[in-house]
PDB file of C-alpha atoms in Angstrom:
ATOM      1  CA  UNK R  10     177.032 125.206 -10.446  1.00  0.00           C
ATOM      2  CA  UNK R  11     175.180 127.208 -13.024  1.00  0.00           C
ATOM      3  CA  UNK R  12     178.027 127.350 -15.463  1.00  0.00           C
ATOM      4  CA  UNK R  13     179.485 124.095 -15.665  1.00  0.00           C
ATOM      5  CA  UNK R  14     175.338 123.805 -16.735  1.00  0.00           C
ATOM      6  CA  UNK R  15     175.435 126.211 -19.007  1.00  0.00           C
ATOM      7  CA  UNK R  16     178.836 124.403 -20.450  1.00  0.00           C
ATOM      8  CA  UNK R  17     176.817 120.876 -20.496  1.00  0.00           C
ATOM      9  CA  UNK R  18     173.953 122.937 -22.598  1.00  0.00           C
ATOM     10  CA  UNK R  19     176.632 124.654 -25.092  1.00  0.00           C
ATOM     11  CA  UNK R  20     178.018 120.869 -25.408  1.00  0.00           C
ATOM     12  CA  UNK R  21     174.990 119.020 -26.029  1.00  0.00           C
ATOM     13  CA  UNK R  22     174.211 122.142 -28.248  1.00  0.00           C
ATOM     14  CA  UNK R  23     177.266 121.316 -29.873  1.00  0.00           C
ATOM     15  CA  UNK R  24     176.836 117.844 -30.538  1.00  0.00           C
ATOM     16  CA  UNK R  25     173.532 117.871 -32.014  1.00  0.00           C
ATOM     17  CA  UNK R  26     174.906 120.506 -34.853  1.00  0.00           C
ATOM     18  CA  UNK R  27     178.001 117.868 -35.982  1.00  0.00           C
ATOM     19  CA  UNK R  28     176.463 115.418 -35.120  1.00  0.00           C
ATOM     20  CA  UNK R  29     173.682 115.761 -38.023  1.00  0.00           C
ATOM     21  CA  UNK R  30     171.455 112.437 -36.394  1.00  0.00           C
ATOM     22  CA  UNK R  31     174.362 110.161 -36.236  1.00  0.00           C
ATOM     23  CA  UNK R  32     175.692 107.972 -34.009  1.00  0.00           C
ATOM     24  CA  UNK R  33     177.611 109.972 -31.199  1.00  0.00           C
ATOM     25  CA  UNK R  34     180.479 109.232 -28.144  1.00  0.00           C
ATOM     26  CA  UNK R  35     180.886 111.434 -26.101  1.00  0.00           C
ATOM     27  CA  UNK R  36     183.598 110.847 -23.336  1.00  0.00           C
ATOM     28  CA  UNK R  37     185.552 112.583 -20.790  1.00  0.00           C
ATOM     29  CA  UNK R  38     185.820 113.465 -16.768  1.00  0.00           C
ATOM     30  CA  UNK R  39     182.623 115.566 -15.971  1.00  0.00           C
ATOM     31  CA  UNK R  40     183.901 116.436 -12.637  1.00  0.00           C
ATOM     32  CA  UNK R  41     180.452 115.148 -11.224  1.00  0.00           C
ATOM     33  CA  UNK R  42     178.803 112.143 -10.057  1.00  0.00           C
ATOM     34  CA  UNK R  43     176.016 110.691 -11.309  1.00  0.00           C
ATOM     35  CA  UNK R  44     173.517 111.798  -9.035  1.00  0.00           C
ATOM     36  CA  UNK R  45     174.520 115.471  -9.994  1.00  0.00           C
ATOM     37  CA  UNK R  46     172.601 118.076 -11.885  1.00  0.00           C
ATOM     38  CA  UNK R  47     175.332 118.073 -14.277  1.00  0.00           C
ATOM     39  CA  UNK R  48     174.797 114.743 -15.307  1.00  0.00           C
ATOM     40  CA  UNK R  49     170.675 114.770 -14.769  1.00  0.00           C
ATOM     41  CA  UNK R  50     171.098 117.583 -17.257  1.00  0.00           C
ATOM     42  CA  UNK R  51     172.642 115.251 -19.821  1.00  0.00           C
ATOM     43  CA  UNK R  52     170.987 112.334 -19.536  1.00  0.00           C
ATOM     44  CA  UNK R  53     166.983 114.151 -19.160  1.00  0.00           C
ATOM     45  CA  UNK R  54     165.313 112.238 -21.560  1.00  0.00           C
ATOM     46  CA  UNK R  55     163.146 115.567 -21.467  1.00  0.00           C
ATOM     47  CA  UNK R  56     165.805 117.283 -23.455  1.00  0.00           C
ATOM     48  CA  UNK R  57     165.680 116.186 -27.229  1.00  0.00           C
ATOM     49  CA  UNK R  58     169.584 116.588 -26.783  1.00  0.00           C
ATOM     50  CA  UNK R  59     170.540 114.574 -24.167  1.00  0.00           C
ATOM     51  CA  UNK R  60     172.797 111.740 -24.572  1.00  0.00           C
ATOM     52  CA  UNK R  61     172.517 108.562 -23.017  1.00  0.00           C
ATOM     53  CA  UNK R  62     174.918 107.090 -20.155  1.00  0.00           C
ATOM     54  CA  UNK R  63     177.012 103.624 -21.795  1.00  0.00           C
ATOM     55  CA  UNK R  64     176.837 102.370 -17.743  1.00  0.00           C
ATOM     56  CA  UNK R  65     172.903 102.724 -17.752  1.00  0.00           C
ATOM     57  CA  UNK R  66     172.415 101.157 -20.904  1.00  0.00           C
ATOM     58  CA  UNK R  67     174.821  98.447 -21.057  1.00  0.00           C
ATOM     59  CA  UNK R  68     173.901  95.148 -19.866  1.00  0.00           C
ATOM     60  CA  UNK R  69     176.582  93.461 -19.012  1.00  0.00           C
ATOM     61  CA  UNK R  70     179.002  96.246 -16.381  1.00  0.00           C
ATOM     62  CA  UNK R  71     182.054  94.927 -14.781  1.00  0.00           C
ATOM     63  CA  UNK R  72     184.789  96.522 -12.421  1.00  0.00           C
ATOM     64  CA  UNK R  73     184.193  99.261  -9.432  1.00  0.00           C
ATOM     65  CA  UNK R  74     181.779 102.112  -9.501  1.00  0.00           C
ATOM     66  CA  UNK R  75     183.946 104.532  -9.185  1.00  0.00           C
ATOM     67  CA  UNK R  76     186.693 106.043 -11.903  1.00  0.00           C
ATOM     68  CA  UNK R  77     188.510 108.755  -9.663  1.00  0.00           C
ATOM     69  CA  UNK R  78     190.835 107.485  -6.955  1.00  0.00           C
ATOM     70  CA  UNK R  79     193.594 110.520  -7.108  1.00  0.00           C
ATOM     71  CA  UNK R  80     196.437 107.659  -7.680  1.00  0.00           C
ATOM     72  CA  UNK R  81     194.754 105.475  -4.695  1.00  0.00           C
ATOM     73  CA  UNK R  82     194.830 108.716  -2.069  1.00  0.00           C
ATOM     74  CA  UNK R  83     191.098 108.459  -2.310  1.00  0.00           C
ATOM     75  CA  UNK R  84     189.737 105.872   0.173  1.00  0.00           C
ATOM     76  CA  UNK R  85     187.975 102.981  -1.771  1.00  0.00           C
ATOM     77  CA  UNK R  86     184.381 103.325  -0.427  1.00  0.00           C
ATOM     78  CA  UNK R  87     184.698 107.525  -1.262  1.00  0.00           C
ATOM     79  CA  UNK R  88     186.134 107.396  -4.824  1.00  0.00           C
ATOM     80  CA  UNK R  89     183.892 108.809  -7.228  1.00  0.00           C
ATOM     81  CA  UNK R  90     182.604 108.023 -10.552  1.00  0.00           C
ATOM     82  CA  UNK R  91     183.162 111.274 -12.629  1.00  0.00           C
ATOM     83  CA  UNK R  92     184.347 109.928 -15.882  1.00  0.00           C
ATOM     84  CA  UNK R  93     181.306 109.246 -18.322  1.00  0.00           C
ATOM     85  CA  UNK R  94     180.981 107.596 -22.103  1.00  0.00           C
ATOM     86  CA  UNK R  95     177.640 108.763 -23.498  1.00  0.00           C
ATOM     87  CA  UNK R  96     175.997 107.632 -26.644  1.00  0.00           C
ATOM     88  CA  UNK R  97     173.230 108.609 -29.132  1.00  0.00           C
ATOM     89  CA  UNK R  98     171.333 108.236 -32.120  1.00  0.00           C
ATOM     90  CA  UNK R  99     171.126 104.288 -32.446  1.00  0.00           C
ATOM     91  CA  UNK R 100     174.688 103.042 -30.801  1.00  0.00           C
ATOM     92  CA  UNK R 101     174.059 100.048 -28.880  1.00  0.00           C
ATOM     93  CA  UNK R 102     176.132  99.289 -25.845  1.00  0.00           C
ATOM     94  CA  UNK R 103     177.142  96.164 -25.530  1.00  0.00           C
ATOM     95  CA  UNK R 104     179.529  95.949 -22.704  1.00  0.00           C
ATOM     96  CA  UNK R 105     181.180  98.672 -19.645  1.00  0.00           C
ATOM     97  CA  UNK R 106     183.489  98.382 -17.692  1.00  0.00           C
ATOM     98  CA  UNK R 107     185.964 100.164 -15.453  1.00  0.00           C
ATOM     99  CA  UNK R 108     189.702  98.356 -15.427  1.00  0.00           C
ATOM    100  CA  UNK R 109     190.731  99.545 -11.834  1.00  0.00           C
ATOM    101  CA  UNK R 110     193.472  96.712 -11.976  1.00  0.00           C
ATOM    102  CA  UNK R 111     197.027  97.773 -10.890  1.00  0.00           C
ATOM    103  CA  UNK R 112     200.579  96.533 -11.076  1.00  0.00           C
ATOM    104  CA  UNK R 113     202.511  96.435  -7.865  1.00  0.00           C
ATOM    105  CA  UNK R 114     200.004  99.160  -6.663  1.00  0.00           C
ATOM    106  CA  UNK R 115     201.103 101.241  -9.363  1.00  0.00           C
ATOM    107  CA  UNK R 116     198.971 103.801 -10.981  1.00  0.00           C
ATOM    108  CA  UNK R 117     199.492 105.173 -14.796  1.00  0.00           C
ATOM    109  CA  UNK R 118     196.714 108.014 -13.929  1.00  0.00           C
ATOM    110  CA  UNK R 119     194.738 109.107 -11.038  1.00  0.00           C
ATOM    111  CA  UNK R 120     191.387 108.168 -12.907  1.00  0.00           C
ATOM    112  CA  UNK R 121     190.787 104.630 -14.243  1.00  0.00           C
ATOM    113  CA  UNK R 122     189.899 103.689 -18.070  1.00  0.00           C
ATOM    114  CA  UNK R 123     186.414 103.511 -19.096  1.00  0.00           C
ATOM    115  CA  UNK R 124     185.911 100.475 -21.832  1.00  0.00           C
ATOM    116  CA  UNK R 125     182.746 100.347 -23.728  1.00  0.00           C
ATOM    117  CA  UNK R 126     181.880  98.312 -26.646  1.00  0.00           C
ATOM    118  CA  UNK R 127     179.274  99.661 -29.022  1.00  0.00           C
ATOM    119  CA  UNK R 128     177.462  98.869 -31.974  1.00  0.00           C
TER     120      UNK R 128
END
């Protein structure tokens, strides 16, 4: 709703100050998928402060789609993609991926990593 946008704003707010036109990561579970406002918010190329989303710009992307599966409760064509790794000011991504493999069906997490390689 209207303040998790107003957290995304104070964020990208945020970033631009330390960030002082350098390259920038930003990573973490948004909590929202990326057909959400949240996420619009970030990523509107309108706003001189968005950030840009590794899985758009990357182009090679491996693994599922999703990075939330609530230690496999979720079923597999509903889990959601809610973690993120945005970039800025000149990093290049090179590769993303989401490593959804298991052992024995056993979960360290109930998200999945993110892996990005940048340049």
């Amino acid at each position: 709703g209207m303040a998790r946008r107003e957290g995304i704003s104070l964020m990208l707010d945020r970033v631009n100050e330390l960030s002082d036109g350098l390259p920038v990561i930003v990573t973490g579970d948004f909590n929202s998928e990326p057909e959400s406002d949240v996420i619009k918010h970030v990523t509107d190329s309108a706003n001189p402060e968005h950030l840009t989303d590794a899985r758009q710009a990357s182009s090679i992307v491996y693994g599922p789609s999703w990075s939330f599966h609530d230690f496999g409760k979720i079923p597999y064509n509903k889990r959601p993609l809610i973690d993120y790794v945005f970039v800025r000011n000149g990093l290049k991504v090179l590769r993303y991926g989401i490593l959804a493999e298991t052992e024995n069906n056993g979960f360290l997490s109930d998200h999945t990593p993110v892996l990005v390689t940048v340049e």
